[in-house]
CSV table of C-alpha atoms in Angstrom, one decimal:
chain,number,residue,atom,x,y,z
A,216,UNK,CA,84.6,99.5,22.8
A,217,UNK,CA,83.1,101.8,25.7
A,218,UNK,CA,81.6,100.1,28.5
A,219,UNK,CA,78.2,101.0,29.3
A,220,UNK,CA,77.5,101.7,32.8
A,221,UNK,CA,74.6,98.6,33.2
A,222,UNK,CA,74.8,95.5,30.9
A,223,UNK,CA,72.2,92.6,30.2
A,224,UNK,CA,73.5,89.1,29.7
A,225,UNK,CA,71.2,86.6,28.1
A,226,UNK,CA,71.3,82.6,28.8
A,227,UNK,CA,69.6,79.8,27.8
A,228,UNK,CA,67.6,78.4,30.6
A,229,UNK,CA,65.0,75.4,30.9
A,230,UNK,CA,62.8,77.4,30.4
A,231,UNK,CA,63.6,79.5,28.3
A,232,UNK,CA,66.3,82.6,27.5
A,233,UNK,CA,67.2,84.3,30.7
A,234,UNK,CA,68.1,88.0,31.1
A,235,UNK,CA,70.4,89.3,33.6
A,236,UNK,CA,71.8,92.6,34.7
A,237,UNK,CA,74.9,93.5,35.2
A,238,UNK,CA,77.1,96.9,36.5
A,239,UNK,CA,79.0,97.1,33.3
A,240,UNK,CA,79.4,95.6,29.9
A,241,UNK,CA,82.9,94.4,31.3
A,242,UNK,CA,81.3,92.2,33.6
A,243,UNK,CA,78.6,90.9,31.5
A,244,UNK,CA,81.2,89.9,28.8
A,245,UNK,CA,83.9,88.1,31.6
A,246,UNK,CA,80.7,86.1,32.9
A,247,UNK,CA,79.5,85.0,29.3
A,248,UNK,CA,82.9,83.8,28.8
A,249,UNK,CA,83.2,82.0,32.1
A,250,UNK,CA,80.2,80.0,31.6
A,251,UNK,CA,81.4,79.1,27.7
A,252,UNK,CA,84.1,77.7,29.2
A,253,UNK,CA,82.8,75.7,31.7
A,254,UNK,CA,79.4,74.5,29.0
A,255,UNK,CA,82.6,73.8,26.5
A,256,UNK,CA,83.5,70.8,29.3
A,257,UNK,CA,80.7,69.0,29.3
A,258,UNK,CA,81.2,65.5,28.1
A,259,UNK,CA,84.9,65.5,30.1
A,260,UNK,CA,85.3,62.3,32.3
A,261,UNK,CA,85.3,62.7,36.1
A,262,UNK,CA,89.2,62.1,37.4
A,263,UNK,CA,90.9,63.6,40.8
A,264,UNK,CA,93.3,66.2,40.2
A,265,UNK,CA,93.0,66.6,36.4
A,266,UNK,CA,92.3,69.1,33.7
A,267,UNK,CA,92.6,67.6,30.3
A,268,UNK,CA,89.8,68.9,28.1
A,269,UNK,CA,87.5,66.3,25.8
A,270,UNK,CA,86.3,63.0,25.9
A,271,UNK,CA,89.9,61.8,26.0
A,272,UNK,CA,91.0,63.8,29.0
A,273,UNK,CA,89.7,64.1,32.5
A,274,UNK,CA,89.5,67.0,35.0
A,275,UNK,CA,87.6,67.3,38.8
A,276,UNK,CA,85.4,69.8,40.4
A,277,UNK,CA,88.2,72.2,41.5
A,278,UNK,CA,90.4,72.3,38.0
A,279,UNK,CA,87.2,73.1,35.9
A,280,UNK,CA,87.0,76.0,38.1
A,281,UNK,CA,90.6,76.8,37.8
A,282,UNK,CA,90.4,76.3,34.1
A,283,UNK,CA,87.2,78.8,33.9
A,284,UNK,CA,88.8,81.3,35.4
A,285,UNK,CA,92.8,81.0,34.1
A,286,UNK,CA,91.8,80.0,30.3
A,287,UNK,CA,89.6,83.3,29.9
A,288,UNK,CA,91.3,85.3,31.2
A,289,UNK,CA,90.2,85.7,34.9
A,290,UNK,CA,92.9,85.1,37.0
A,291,UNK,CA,97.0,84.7,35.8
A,292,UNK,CA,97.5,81.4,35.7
A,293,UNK,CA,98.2,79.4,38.8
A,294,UNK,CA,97.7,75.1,40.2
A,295,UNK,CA,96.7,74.6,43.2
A,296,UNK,CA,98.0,71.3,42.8
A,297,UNK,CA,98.8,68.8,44.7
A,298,UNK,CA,96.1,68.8,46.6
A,299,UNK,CA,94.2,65.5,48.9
A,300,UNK,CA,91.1,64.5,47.0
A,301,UNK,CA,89.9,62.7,50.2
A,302,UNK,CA,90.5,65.8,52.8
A,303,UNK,CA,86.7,66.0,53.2
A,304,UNK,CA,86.5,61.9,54.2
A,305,UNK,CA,88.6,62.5,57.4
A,306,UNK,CA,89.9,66.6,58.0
A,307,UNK,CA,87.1,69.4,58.4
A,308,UNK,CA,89.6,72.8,57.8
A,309,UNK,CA,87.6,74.7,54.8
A,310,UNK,CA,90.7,74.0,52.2
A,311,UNK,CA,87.9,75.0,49.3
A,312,UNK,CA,86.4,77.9,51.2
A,313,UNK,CA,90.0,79.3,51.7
A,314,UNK,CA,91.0,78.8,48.3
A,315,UNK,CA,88.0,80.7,46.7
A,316,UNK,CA,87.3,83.5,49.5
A,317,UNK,CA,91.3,84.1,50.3
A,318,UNK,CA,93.9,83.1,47.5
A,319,UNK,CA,90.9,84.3,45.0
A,320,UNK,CA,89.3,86.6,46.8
A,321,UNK,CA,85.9,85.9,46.0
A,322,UNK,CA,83.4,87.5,47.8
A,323,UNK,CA,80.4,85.1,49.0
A,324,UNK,CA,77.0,86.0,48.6
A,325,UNK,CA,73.2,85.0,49.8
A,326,UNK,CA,71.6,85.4,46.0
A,327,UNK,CA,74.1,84.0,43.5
A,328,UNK,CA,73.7,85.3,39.9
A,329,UNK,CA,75.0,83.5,36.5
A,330,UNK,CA,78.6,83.1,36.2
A,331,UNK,CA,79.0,83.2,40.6
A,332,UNK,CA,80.4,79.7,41.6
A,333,UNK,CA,78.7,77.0,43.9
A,334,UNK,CA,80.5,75.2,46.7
A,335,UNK,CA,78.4,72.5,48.7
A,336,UNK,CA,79.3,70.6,51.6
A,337,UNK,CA,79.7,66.6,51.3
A,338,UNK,CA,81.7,64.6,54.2
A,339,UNK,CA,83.0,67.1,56.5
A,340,UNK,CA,83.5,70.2,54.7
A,341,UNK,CA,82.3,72.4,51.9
A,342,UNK,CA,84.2,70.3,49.3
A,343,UNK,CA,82.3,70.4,45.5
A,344,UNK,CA,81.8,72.8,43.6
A,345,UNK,CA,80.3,74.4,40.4
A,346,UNK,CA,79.1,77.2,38.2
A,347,UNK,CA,76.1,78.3,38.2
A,348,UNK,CA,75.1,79.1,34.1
A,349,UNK,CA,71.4,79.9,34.6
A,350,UNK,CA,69.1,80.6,37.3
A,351,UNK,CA,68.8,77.2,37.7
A,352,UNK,CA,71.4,74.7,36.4
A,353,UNK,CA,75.3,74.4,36.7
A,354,UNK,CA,77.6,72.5,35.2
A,355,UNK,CA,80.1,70.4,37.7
A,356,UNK,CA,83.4,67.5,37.3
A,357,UNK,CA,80.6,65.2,39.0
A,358,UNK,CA,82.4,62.1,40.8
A,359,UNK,CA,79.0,60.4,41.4
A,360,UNK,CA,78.2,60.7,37.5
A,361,UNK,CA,81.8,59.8,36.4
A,362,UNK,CA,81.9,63.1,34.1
A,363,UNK,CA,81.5,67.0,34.0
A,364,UNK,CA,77.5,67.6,33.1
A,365,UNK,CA,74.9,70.2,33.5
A,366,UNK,CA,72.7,69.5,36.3
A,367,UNK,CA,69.9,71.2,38.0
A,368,UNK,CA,70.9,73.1,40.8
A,369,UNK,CA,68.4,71.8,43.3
A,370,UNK,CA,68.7,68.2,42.5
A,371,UNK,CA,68.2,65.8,45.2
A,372,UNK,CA,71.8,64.6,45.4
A,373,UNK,CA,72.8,68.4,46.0
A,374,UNK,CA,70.5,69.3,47.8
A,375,UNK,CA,70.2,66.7,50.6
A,376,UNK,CA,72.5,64.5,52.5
A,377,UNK,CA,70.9,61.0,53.1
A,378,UNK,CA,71.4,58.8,55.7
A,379,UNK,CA,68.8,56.3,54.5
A,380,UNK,CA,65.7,57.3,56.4
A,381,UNK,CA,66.2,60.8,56.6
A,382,UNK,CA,66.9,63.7,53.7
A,383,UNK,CA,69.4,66.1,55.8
A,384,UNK,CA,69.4,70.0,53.5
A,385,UNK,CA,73.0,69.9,52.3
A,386,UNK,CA,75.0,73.4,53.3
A,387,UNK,CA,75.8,75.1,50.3
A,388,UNK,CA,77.5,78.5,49.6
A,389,UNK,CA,77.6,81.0,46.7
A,390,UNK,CA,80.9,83.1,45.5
A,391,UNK,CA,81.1,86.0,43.5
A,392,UNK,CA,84.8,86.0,41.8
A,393,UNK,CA,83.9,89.6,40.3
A,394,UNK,CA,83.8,91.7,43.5
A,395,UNK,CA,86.2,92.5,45.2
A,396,UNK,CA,89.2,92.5,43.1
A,397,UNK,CA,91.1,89.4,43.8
A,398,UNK,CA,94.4,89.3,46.3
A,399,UNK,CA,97.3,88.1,44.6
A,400,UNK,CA,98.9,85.0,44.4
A,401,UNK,CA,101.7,83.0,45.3
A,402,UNK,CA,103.0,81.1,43.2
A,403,UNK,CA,101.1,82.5,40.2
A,404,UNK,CA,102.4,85.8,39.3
A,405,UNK,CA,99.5,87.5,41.0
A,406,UNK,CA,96.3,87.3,39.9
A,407,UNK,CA,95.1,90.1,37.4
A,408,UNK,CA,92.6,92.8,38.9
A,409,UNK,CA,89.0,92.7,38.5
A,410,UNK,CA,88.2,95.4,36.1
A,411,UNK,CA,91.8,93.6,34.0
A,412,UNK,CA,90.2,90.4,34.5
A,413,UNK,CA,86.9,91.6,33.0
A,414,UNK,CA,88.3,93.5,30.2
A,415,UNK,CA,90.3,90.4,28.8
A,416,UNK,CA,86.7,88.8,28.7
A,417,UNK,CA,85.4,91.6,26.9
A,418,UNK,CA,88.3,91.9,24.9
A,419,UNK,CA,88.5,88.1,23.7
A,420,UNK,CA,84.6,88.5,23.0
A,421,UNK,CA,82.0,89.3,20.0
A,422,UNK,CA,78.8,89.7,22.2
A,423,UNK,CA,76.2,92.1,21.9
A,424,UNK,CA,75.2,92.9,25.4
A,425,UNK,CA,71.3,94.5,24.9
A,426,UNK,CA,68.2,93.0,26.0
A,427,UNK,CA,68.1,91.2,22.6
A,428,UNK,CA,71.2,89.8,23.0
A,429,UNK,CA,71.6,86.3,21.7
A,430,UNK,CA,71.9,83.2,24.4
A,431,UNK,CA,75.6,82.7,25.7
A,432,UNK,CA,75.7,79.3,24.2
A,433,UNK,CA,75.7,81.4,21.3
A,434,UNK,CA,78.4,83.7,22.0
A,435,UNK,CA,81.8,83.8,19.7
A,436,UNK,CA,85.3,84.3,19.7
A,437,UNK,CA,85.8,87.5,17.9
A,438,UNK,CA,88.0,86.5,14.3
């Protein structure tokens, strides 16, 4: 299948089916599939250090991301595990930050676009994070809701950090996994470039990438 040089990727959104552009077909494709796989762990129970799919199992903010980005095909795959689920409660070194800018090599960016992942700060550094599906929504392992859901992205309890009398804006960064290509990794038997990463999305995929493409819900495993 040839790559086109620019590629549209339609979402569902609140409001609606969303359109949005992308430098290849590639790309478009790897994103789709990102956000599948974190929408196909909604309903997964909220548990530290886990990543057991299903009503049954239980997974936290940092394996859905690993998950996302091993099970299609992103990144070789790797644990980070074991890792402190309480380093933000008492340490402020950006473990997260380090994990998605430097072992994946995720760039960050000021305007995120669907498929980018979220990281906001709450205790003393940037320790939750997401992926962003829509303009508007992510889905998150949410401790304070007990399971992985879609939320809104500008909901009060991730927006603001509240003391009780005053509603403090919550930091909050955006990462782009798909530029640059990832360093490797130890560990992991290196992470796969971006264009290999992409491809593998594309590859694994039956999605029609025009501006009448169907929602990403919608998109299928090719037989």
């Amino acid at each position: 299948m040839a790559i086109a040089e620019h590629a549209t990727l339609r979402v569902d959104g609140p409001g609606g089916p969303e359109t949005h552009a992308f430098a290849s077909a590639a790309e478009a494709a790897a994103r789709a599939a990102f956000i599948n796989e974190a929408l196909s762990w909604v309903g997964t129970p909220f548990q530290d250090c886990a990543d057991v799919k299903g009503p049954h199992g239980c997974v936290d903010c940092a394996m859905l991301l690993v998950r996302c980005a091993v099970d299609t095909g992103r990144f070789a795959p790797f644990d980070p595990r074991p890792y402190p689920p309480r380093w933000h409660l008492h340490r402020g070194e950006e473990r997260f930050i380090g994990w998605i800018a430097g072992t994946l090599g995720a760039a960050e960016v000021v305007a995120p676009r669907v498929g980018d992942v979220v990281l906001w700060q709450f205790g003393r550094c940037f320790s939750h994070g997401a992926v962003l599906i829509n303009a508007t929504e992510v889905v998150h392992a949410y401790y304070a809701a007990g399971t992985t859901l879609v939320s809104r992205l500008h909901e009060p309890l991730l927006d603001y950090i509240s003391d009780g009398r005053l509603n403090i804006p919550r930091p909050v960064r955006y990462f782009d996994l798909w530029r640059p290509t990832p360093h490797p990794q130890s560990g992991g038997g290196g992470a796969r470039s971006a264009t290999e990463g992409a491809q593998s999305g594309l590859n694994a995929l039956s999605v029609s990438l025009s501006a009448d493409t169907s929602p990403v819900s919608r998109v299928r495993s090719a037989p």
